[in-house]
XYZ file of C-alpha atoms in Angstrom:
596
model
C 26.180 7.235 -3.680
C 22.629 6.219 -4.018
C 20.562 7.144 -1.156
C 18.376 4.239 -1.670
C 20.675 2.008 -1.327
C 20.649 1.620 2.694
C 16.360 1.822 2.820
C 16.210 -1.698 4.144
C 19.117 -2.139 6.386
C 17.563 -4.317 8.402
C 16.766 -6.820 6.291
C 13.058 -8.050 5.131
C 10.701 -10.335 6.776
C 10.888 -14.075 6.017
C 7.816 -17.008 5.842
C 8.513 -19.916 8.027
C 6.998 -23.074 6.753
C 6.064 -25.607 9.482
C 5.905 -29.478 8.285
C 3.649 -31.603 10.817
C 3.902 -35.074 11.213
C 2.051 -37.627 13.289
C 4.322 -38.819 15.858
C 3.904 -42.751 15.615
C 6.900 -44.082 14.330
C 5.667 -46.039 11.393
C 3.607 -43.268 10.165
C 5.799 -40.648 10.743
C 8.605 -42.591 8.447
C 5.420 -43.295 5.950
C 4.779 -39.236 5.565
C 8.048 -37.648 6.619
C 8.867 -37.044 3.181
C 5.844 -36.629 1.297
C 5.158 -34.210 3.915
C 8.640 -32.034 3.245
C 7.405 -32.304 -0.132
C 4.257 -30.448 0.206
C 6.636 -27.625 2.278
C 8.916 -27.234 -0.641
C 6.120 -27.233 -2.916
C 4.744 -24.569 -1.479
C 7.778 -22.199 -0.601
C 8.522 -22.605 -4.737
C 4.816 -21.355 -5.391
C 5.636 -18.240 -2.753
C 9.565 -17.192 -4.192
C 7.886 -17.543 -7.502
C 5.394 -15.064 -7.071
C 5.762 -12.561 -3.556
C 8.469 -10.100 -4.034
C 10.428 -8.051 -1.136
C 9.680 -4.334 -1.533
C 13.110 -3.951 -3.424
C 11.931 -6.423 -5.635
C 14.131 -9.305 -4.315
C 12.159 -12.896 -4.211
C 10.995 -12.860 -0.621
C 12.891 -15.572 1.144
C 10.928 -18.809 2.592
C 12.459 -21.121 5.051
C 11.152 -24.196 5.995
C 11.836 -26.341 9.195
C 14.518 -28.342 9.246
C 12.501 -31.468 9.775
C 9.144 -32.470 10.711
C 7.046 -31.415 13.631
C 5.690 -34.227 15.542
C 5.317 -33.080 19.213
C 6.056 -30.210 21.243
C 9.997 -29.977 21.627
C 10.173 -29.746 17.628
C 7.123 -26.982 17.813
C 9.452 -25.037 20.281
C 12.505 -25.110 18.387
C 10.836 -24.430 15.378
C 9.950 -21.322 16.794
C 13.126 -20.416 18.419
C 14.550 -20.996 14.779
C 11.962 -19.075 13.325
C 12.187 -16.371 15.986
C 16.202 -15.827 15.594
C 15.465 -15.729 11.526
C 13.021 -13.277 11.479
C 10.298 -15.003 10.244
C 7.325 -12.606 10.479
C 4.557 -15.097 8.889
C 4.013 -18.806 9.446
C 2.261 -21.708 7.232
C 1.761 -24.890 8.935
C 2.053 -27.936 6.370
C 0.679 -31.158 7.163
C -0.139 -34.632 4.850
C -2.202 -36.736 7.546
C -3.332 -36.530 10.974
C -1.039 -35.146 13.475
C -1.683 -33.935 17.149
C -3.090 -30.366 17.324
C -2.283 -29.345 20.856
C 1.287 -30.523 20.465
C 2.293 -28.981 16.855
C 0.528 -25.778 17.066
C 2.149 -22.620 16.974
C 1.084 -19.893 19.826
C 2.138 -16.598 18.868
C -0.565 -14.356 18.619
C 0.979 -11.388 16.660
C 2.381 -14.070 13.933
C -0.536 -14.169 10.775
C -0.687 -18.135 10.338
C -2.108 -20.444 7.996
C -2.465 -24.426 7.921
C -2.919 -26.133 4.864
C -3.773 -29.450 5.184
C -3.520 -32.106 2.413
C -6.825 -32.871 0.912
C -6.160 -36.598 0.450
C -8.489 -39.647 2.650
C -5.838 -41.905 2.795
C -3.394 -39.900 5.619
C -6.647 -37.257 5.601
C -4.600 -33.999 6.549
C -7.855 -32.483 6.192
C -8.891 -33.898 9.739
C -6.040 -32.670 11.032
C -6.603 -28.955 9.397
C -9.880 -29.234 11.153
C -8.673 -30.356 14.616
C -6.267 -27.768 14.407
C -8.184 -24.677 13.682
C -10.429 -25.751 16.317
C -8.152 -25.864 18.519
C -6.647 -22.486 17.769
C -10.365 -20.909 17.469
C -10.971 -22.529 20.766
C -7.959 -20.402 22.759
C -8.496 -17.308 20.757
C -5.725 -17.108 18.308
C -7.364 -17.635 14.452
C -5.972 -18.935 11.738
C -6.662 -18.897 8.086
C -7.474 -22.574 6.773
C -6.595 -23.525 3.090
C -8.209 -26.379 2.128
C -8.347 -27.802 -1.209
C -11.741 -28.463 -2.965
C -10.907 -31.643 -4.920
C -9.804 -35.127 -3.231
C -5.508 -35.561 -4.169
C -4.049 -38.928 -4.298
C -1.159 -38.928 -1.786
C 1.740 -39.487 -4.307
C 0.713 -35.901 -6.247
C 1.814 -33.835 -3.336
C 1.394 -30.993 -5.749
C -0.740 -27.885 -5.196
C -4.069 -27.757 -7.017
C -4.754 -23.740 -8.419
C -7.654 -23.128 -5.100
C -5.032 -24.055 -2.876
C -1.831 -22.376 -4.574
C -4.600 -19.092 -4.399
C -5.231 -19.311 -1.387
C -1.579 -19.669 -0.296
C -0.289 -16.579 -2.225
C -3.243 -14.242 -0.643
C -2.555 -14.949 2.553
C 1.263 -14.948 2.172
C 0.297 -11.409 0.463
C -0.964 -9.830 2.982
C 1.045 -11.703 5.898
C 3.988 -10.013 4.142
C 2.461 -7.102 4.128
C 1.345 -6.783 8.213
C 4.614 -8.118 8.558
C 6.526 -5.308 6.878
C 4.725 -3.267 9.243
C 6.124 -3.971 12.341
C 8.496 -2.082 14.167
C 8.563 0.499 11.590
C 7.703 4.065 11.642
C 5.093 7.095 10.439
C 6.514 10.481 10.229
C 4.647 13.592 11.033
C 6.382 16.534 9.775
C 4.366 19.211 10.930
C 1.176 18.683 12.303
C -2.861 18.920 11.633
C -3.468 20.850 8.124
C -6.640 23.354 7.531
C -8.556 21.807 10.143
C -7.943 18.073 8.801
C -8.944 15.162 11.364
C -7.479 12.739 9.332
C -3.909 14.352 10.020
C -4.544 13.363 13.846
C -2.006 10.819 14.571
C -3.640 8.440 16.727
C -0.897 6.026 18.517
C -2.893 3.917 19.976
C -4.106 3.227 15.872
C -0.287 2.151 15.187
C 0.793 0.721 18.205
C -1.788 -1.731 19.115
C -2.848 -2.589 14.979
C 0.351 -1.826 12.867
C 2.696 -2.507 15.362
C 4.722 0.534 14.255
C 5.651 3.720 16.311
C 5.492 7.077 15.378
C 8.142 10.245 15.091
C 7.388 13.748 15.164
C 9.632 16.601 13.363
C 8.342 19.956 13.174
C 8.620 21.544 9.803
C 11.635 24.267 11.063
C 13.425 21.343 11.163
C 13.525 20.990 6.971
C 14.003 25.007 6.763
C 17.327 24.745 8.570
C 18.590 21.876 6.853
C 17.546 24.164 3.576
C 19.466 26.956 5.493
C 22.570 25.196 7.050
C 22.947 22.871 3.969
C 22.244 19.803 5.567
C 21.874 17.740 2.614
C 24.211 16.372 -0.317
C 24.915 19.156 -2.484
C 26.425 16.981 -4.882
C 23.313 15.453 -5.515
C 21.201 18.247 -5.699
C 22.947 19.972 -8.450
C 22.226 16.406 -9.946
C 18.392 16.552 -9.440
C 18.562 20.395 -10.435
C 19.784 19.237 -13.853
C 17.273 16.256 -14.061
C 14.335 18.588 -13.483
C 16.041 21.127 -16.083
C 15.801 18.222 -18.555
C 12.799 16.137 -17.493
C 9.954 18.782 -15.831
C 8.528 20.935 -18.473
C 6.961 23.888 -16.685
C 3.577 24.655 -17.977
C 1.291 27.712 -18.554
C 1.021 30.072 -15.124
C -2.603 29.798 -14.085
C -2.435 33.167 -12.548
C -2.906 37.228 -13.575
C -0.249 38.512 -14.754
C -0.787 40.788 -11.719
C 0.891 38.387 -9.245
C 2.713 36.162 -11.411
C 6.199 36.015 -9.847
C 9.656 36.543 -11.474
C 11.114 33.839 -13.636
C 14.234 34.497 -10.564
C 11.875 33.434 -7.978
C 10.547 30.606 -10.082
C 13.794 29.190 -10.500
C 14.622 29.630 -6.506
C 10.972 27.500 -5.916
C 12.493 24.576 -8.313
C 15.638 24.899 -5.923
C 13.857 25.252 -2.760
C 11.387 22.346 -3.582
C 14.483 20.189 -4.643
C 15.808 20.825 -1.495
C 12.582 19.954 0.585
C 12.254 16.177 -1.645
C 16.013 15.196 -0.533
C 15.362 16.358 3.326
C 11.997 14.870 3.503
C 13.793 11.623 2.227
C 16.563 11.961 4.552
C 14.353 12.657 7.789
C 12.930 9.039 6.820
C 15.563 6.645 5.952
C 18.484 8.586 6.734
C 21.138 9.395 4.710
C 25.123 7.986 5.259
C 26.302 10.787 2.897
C 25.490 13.659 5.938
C 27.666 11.724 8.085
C 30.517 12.623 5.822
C 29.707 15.627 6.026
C 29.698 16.118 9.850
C 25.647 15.674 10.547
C 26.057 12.024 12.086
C 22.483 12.589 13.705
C 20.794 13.875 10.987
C 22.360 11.059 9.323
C 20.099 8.166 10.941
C 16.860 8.939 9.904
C 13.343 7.841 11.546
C 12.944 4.562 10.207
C 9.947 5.556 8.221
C 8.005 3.693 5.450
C 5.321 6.485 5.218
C 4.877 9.789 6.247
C 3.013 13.092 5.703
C 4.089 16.670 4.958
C 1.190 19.387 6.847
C 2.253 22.180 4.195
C -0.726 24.034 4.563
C -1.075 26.878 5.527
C 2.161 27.441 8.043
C 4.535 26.533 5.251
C 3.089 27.510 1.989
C 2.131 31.205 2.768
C 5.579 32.022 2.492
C 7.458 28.593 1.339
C 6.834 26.389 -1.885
C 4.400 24.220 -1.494
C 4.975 20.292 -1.063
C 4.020 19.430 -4.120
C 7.133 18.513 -5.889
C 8.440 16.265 -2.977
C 5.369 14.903 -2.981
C 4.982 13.487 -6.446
C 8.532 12.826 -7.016
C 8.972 10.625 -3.765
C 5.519 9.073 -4.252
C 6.830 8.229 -8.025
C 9.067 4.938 -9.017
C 12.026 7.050 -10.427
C 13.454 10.399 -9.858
C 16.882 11.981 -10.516
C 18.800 8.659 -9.076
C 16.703 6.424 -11.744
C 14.282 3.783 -11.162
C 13.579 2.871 -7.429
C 10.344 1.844 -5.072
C 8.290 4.886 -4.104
C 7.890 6.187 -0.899
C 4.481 6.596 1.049
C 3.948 10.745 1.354
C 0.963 11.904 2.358
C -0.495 15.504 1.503
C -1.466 17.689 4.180
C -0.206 15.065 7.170
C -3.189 12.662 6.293
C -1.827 10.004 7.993
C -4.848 7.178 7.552
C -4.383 7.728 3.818
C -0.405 7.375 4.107
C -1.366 4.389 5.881
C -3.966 3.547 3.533
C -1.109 3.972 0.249
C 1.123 1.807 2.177
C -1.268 -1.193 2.520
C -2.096 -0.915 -0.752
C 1.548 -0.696 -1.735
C 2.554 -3.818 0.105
C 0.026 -5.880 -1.620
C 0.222 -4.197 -5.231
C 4.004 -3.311 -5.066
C 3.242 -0.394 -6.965
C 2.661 3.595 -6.753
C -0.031 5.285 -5.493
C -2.040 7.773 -6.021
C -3.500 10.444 -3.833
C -6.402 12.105 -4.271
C -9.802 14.067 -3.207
C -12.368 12.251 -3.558
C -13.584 15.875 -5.628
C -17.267 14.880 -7.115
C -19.679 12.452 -8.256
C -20.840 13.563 -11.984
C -24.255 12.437 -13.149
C -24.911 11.792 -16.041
C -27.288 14.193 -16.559
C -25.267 17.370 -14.580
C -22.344 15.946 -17.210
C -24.691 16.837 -20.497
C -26.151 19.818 -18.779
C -22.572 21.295 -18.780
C -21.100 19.725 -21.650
C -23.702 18.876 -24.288
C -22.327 15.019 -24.168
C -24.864 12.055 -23.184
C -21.959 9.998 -21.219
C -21.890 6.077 -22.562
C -19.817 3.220 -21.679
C -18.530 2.879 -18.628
C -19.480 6.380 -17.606
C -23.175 6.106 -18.572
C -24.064 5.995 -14.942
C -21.647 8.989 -14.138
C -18.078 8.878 -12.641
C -16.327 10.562 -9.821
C -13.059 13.330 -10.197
C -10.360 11.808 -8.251
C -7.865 15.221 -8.100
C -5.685 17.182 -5.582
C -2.798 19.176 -5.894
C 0.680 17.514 -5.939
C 1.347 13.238 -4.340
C -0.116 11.835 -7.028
C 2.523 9.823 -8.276
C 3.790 10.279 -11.617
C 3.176 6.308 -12.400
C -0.454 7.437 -12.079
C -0.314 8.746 -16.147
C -0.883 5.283 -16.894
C 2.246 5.458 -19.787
C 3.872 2.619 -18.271
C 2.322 -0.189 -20.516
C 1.762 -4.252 -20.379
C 0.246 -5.987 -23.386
C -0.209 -2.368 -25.219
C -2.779 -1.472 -21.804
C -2.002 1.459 -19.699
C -0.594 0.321 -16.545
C 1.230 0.435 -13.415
C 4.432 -1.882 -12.750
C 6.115 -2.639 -9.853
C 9.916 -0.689 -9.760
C 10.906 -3.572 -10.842
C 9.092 -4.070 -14.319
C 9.568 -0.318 -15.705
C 11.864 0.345 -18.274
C 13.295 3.672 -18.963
C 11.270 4.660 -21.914
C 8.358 4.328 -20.002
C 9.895 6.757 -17.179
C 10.468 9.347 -20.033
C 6.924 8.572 -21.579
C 5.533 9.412 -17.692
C 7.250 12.941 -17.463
C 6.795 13.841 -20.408
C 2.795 13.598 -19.872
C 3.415 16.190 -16.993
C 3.107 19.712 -17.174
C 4.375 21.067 -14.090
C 1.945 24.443 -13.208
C 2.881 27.626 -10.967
C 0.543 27.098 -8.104
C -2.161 29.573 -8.059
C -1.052 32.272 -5.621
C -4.496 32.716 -3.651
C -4.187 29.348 -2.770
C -0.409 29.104 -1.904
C 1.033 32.241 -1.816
C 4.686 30.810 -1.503
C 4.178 29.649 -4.637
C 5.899 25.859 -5.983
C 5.055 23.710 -8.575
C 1.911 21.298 -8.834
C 1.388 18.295 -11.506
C -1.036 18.473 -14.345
C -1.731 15.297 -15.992
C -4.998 13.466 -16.710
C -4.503 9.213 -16.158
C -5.054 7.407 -18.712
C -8.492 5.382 -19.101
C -8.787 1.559 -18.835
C -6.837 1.012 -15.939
C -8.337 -1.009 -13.238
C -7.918 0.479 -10.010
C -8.955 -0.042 -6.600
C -9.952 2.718 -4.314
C -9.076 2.425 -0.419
C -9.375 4.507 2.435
C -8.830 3.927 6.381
C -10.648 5.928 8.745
C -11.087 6.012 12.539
C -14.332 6.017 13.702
C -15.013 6.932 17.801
C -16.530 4.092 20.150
C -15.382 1.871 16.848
C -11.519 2.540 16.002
C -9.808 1.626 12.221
C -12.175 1.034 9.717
C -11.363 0.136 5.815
C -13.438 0.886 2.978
C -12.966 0.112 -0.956
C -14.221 0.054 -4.095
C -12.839 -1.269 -7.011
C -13.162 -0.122 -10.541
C -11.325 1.360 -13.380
C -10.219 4.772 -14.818
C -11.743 6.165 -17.233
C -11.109 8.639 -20.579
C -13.428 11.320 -21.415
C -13.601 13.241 -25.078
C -11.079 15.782 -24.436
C -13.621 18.637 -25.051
C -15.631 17.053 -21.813
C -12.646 16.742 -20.180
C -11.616 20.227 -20.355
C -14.723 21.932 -19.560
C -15.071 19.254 -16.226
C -11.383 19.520 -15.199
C -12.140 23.444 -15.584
C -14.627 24.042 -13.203
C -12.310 22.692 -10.367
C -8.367 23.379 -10.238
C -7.086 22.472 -13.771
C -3.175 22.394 -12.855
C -3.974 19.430 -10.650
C -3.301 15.163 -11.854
C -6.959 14.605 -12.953
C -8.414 10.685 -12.134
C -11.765 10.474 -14.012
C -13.286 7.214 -12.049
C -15.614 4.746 -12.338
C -16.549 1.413 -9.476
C -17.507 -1.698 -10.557
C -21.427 -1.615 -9.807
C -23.133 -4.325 -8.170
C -27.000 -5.259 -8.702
C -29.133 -4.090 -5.471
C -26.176 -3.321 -3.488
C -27.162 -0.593 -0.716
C -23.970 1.006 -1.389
C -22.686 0.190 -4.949
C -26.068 0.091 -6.880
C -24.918 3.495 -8.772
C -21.709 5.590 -8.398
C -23.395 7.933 -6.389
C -24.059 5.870 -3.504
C -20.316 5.344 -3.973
C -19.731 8.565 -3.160
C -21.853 9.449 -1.009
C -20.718 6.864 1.198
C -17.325 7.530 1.250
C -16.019 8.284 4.882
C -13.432 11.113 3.711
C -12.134 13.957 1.730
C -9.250 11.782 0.912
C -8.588 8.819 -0.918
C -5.582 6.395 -1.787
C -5.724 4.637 -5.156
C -3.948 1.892 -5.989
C -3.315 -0.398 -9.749
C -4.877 -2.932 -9.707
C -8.095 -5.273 -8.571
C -6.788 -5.968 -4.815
C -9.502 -5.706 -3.072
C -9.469 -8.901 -1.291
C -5.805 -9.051 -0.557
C -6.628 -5.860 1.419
C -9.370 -7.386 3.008
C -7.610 -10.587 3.684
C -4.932 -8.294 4.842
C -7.625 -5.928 7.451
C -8.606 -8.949 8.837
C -5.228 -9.875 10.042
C -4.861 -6.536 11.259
C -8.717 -6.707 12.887
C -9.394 -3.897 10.919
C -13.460 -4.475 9.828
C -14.057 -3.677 6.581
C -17.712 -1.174 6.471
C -17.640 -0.713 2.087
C -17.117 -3.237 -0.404
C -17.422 -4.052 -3.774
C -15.708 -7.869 -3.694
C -17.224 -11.224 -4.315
C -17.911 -13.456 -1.550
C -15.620 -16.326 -3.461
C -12.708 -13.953 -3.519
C -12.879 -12.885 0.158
C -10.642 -14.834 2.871
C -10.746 -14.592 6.358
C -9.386 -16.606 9.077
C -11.811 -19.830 9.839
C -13.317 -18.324 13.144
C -15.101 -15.324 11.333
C -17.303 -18.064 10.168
C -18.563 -18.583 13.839
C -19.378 -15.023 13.990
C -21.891 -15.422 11.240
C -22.020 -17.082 7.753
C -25.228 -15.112 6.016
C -24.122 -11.838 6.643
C -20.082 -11.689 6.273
C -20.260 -7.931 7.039
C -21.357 -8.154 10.187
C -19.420 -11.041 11.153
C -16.447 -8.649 10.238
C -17.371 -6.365 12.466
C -18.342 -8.928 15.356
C -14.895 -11.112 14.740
C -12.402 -7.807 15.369
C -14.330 -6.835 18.360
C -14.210 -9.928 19.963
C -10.333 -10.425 19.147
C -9.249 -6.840 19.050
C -6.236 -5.322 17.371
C -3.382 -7.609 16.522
C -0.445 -5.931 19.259
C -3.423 -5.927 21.975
C-alpha cells in the first residue's frame, strides 16, 4: 500500500467561473453566448496551466448559464458552495448590473475580468463593479486588458491570460489552506520565537487550525511498533542502497559504534514514517489494530522541536526531515511534505506558500552570513566576480533541506527544480547520489543521526521568503529573489569550513536593485532580514506570493519585484498609488485578516 495514496481524501478545491449578462432581453440573447465563450476561454487557459498538488489539472466549473440578476447570483453560489469551489472569477462581455450579479462572500479570493471591447464595453461594467465591491469592503482583483478587442475575438490577449493565471495561482493556493492543519510535535526549540504557534495567525489569516502532539508520542509508536513494519524493512533497504554515509566529522574519541550507527538509520527510519503518519494518517495501522492512530491530523505542514529534549539522547530529525521535505523517498516519486526544523512554524508556513505557488520542494535554511567581497579574498585569496562580485550570503542548516535542493534535476541542460510531476527517475538517483549523509557532530547532538551534505548547484533562480509576526503589527512577508550560485571548489571548501561542513550548503545571491534602501547591495539584504530562518523556493515567484499575501492581508515589508509584475486587488490603489509599500501596509489594516 502506498501511504500517499489517501493524502487528499477530501478532494481539492475547485474555481467557479461566473458569466454576467445584462438582463434586457435583447441584449442578453445578443451576449449570452459570446459571453459563455469568454468563461470557457478562460477555464481552458486555467486546466492548461494550474495543477492540483498531486499534479492533477485543477478542475474549473463554470455556471450553468448566465448571471443576469440576483436569483441566478444566489444559485450560482449555492452551486458553487455544494461543489467546493474555493475561488471565484466573474466573466462579463458588456454592461451588466453590479449590485445584482455580484458575489458577497468575503473569505472567497475573486476576480472580474471584464471584456475590453466599446461596443458591449464590459470594461464599464468591470469598473462599476469593483466600485461597488470597494465601496462595501470586500476587494476584488480587476483584470483588464490593455488593448481594445473586437467583440467576435472573445479570445484572451497574453496581459489578460497573465493576469488570470496569477491570481488563480495564488487563489488556489489560500484556498488549499483552509480548513487544514499545522502540526506541532513538540514545542519551542533553543529559545526559538519563531516556533511559537500563534492561533490567532492561522485561524483568522490561513483559515487552518492547529494540533499539538508531544514528542513521547513518536517514541512509543517507535516502542510499541505503531507503524508498518512491512514498509520499513522497505525504506531500510532503500537507504542501504541509495544513502551513502559519509566521513564522521568527529574524534575518534566519541565516534560511536558502527552497531549504534546502524540502530540511528533504524531509529530515524522509524521517526520519517511516524512523523508522516501523525499528519495524514495512515489506513495500514488500522489493520493492524491502531484505528486512532490511524486518522492522522489533517496536516499539510508541520514542525519537529528536536532540539535539545530529543536529540541529547535520540537521533536527531534530520533524516525525516530531508526525506519528507524531498519529492521521492523509498515509495518513489511523490509531492513533498512541509517539515519544519526546530518547530519553526512561520517558515513551515512560509515553505508551504511557496509550495502552493511553485509546486515544488523547498528548502530550509539559516540565513548563516553575508560574505563580502573583500572578507571572501581575505580568507581565500579569490577576488569574487560575476554574480558574486558584490558578495553572497550562506544559506545552510542541518537536515530539511530537501534533497531536490542539489539542483540535479535538469530542464533544457539547467539545474532545476520540477514539480513531482516532471522528475524522472534518473534524476532521483542523480539527487542522492550528490548526498553524503554525515554522523552528526556529537557536541551538538549527542544522540547522534544523520545530517545531509550537499552543496546546490549554481544558476538556479530562487526566491527567498520568510513570514514573521511582528507585535502591535501581526504576519508580515518578506522576499528576495535571486539565484544560486557556484563557487571554485577551493573557495568553497575553505567558506563551507569555517561553519558546519556536513550541512546542504546554498551559496546565494538577490537580484540587486539601483538605490533601493534595502536591495542596493547583498548586505542590506541581509541585514534586513527579520529571522534566523529562511524558506527557499525554485523559482522567480515573487509576485505570485505577493499577489497571494495580499489575499491573505498579509503586508509585504521587503521586496525585490517590479511594480509591472505586482497585483493587488483594485482598492489598494485608493490606499496610495506613489508609494505601493505603504499602501500595503494601509490596505490590510483597514480590511484585516481574511477569516476576521
Amino acid at each position: 500500500m502506498n501511504p500517499n495514496s489517501h493524502r487528499y481524501e477530501g478532494g481539492f478545491p475547485k474555481i467557479g467561473i461566473r458569466p454576467i449578462v445584462d438582463r434586457r432581453k435583447l441584449v442578453k440573447a445578443a451576449l449570452a453566448e459570446s459571453t459563455m465563450n469568454l468563461a470557457r476561454e478562460a477555464a481552458a487557459e486555467i486546466t492548461a496551466v494550474l495543477r492540483n498538488p498531486d499534479g492533477s489539472p485543477v478542475e474549473v466549473v463554470i455556471f450553468e448559464s448566465c448571471i443576469s440578476g440576483m436569483t441566478e447570483a444566489a444559485t450560482c453560489a449555492e452551486q458553487f458552495r455544494k461543489e467546493g469551489v474555493g475561488v471565484l472569477v466573474s466573466v462579463s462581455s458588456g454592461w451588466c448590473y453590479p449590485l445584482e450579479t455580484m458575489e458577497m462572500d468575503p473569505t472567497l479570493p475573486h476576480a472580474v475580468w471584464g471584456f475590453n471591447g466599446t461596443e458591449r464595453p464590459g470594461a464599464v461594467y468591470l469598473a462599476a463593479l469593483h466600485a461597488a465591491h470597494n465601496q462595501k469592503g470586500l476587494p476584488i482583483f480587476k483584470i483588464y486588458g490593455r488593448h481594445i478587442q473586437d467583440q467576435h475575438e472573445g479570445k484572451l490577449p497574453q496581459d489578460v491570460r497573465d493576469q488570470l493565471i496569477r491570481f488563480t495561482r495564488a487563489g488556489m493556493a489560500a484556498a488549499l489552506l483552509r480548513g487544514k492543519s499545522y502540526l506541532s510535535i513538540g514545542s519551542v526549540s533553543m529559545g526559538i520565537a519563531g516556533c511559537i504557534v500563534d492561533e490567532n495567525f492561522y485561524q483568522r489569516y490561513l483559515g487552518m487550525r492547529n494540533a499539538y502532539v508531544d514528542m513521547t508520542e513518536v517514541r512509543r509508536r517507535m516502542e510499541k511498533h505503531i507503524y508498518d513494519e512491512q514498509e520499513f524493512q522497505k525504506a531500510m533497504a532503500w537507504a542501504a542502497l541509495h544513502c551513502k554515509e559519509g566521513p564522521d566529522p568527529n574524534p575518534e574519541s566519541v565516534q560511536i559504534s558502527p552497531e549504534s550507527k546502524l540502530k540511528n538509520w533504524e531509529t530515524s527510519i522509524r521517526m520519517t514514517m511516524i512523523v508522516r503518519d501523525l499528519m495524514i494518517g495512515n489506513p495500514r495501522l488500522a489493520e493492524k489494530g491502531y484505528e486512532e492512530e490511524a486518522y492522522g491530523y489533517n496536516a499539510i505542514a508541520s514542525g519537529f522541536q528536536g532540539q535539545r529534549e530529543w536529540t541529547d539522547h535520540l537521533p536527531s530529525a534530520d533524516v525525516l526531515e530531508a526525506v519528507l521535505c524531498s519529492s521521492f523517498d523509498w515509495n518513489g516519486i511523490r509531492e513533498p511534505y512541509m517539515i519544519a526544523t526546530e518547530n519553526d512554524n512561520l517558515n513551515a508556513i512560509t515553505m508551504l506558500l511557496n509550495h502552493y505557488v511553485s509546486y515544488t520542494a523547498q528548502i530550509f535554511a539559516d540565513v548563516r552570513a553575508y560574505w563580502s567581497p573583500e572578507a571572501v579574498e581575505r580568507v581565500t585569496g579569490w577576488r569574487a566576480d560575476g554574480m558574486a562580485a558584490s558578495g553572497f550570503i550562506h544559506l545552510i542548516n542541518s537536515g530539511p533541506a530537501a534533497l531536490d535542493g542539489t539542483g540535479e534535476q535538469q530542464r533544457d541542460g539547467q539545474p532545476v527544480m520540477k514539480p513531482h510531476w516532471e522528475i524522472k527517475e534518473h534524476e532521483v538517483q542523480a539527487c542522492l547520489d550528490a548526498v553524503s549523509w554525515r554522523p552528526t557532530y556529537m557536541d551538538q547532538f549527542a544522540g547522534g543521526g544523520y545530517s545531509t551534505d550537499y552543496t546546490s548547484r549554481g544558476g538556479m533562480p530562487v526566491t527567498m521568503a520568510r513570514i514573521n509576526l511582528i507585535s502591535g503589527l501581526g504576519p508580515v512577508l518578506q522576499l528576495a529573489e535571486g539565484y544560486t550560485i557556484d563557487l571554485p571548489e577551493a573557495v568553497h571548501e575553505q567558506l563551507d569550513l569555517r561553519t558546519t561542513p556536513t550541512w546542504p550548503t546554498t551559496w546565494f545571491v538577490p537580484r540587486l536593485v539601483a538605490d533601493d534602501p534595502v536591495f542596493g547591495d547583498v548586505y542590506t539584504v541581509m541585514e534586513a532580514w527579520g529571522s534566523n530562518h529562511c524558506a527557499v523556493s525554485y523559482g522567480h515567484i515573487g509576485e505570485d506570493l505577493i499577489t497571494l499575501a495580499s489575499m491573505l492581508r498579509i503586508p509585504v515589508n521587503m521586496h525585490n519585484i517590479e511594480t509591472s509584475r505586482i497585483f493587488r486587488p483594485s482598492a489598494w490603489s485608493a490606499f496610495g498609488t506613489k508609494d505601493l509599500e505603504a499602501a500595503d501596509y494601509r490596505a490590510c489594516a483597514a480590511y484585516g485578516p481574511l477569516y476576521g
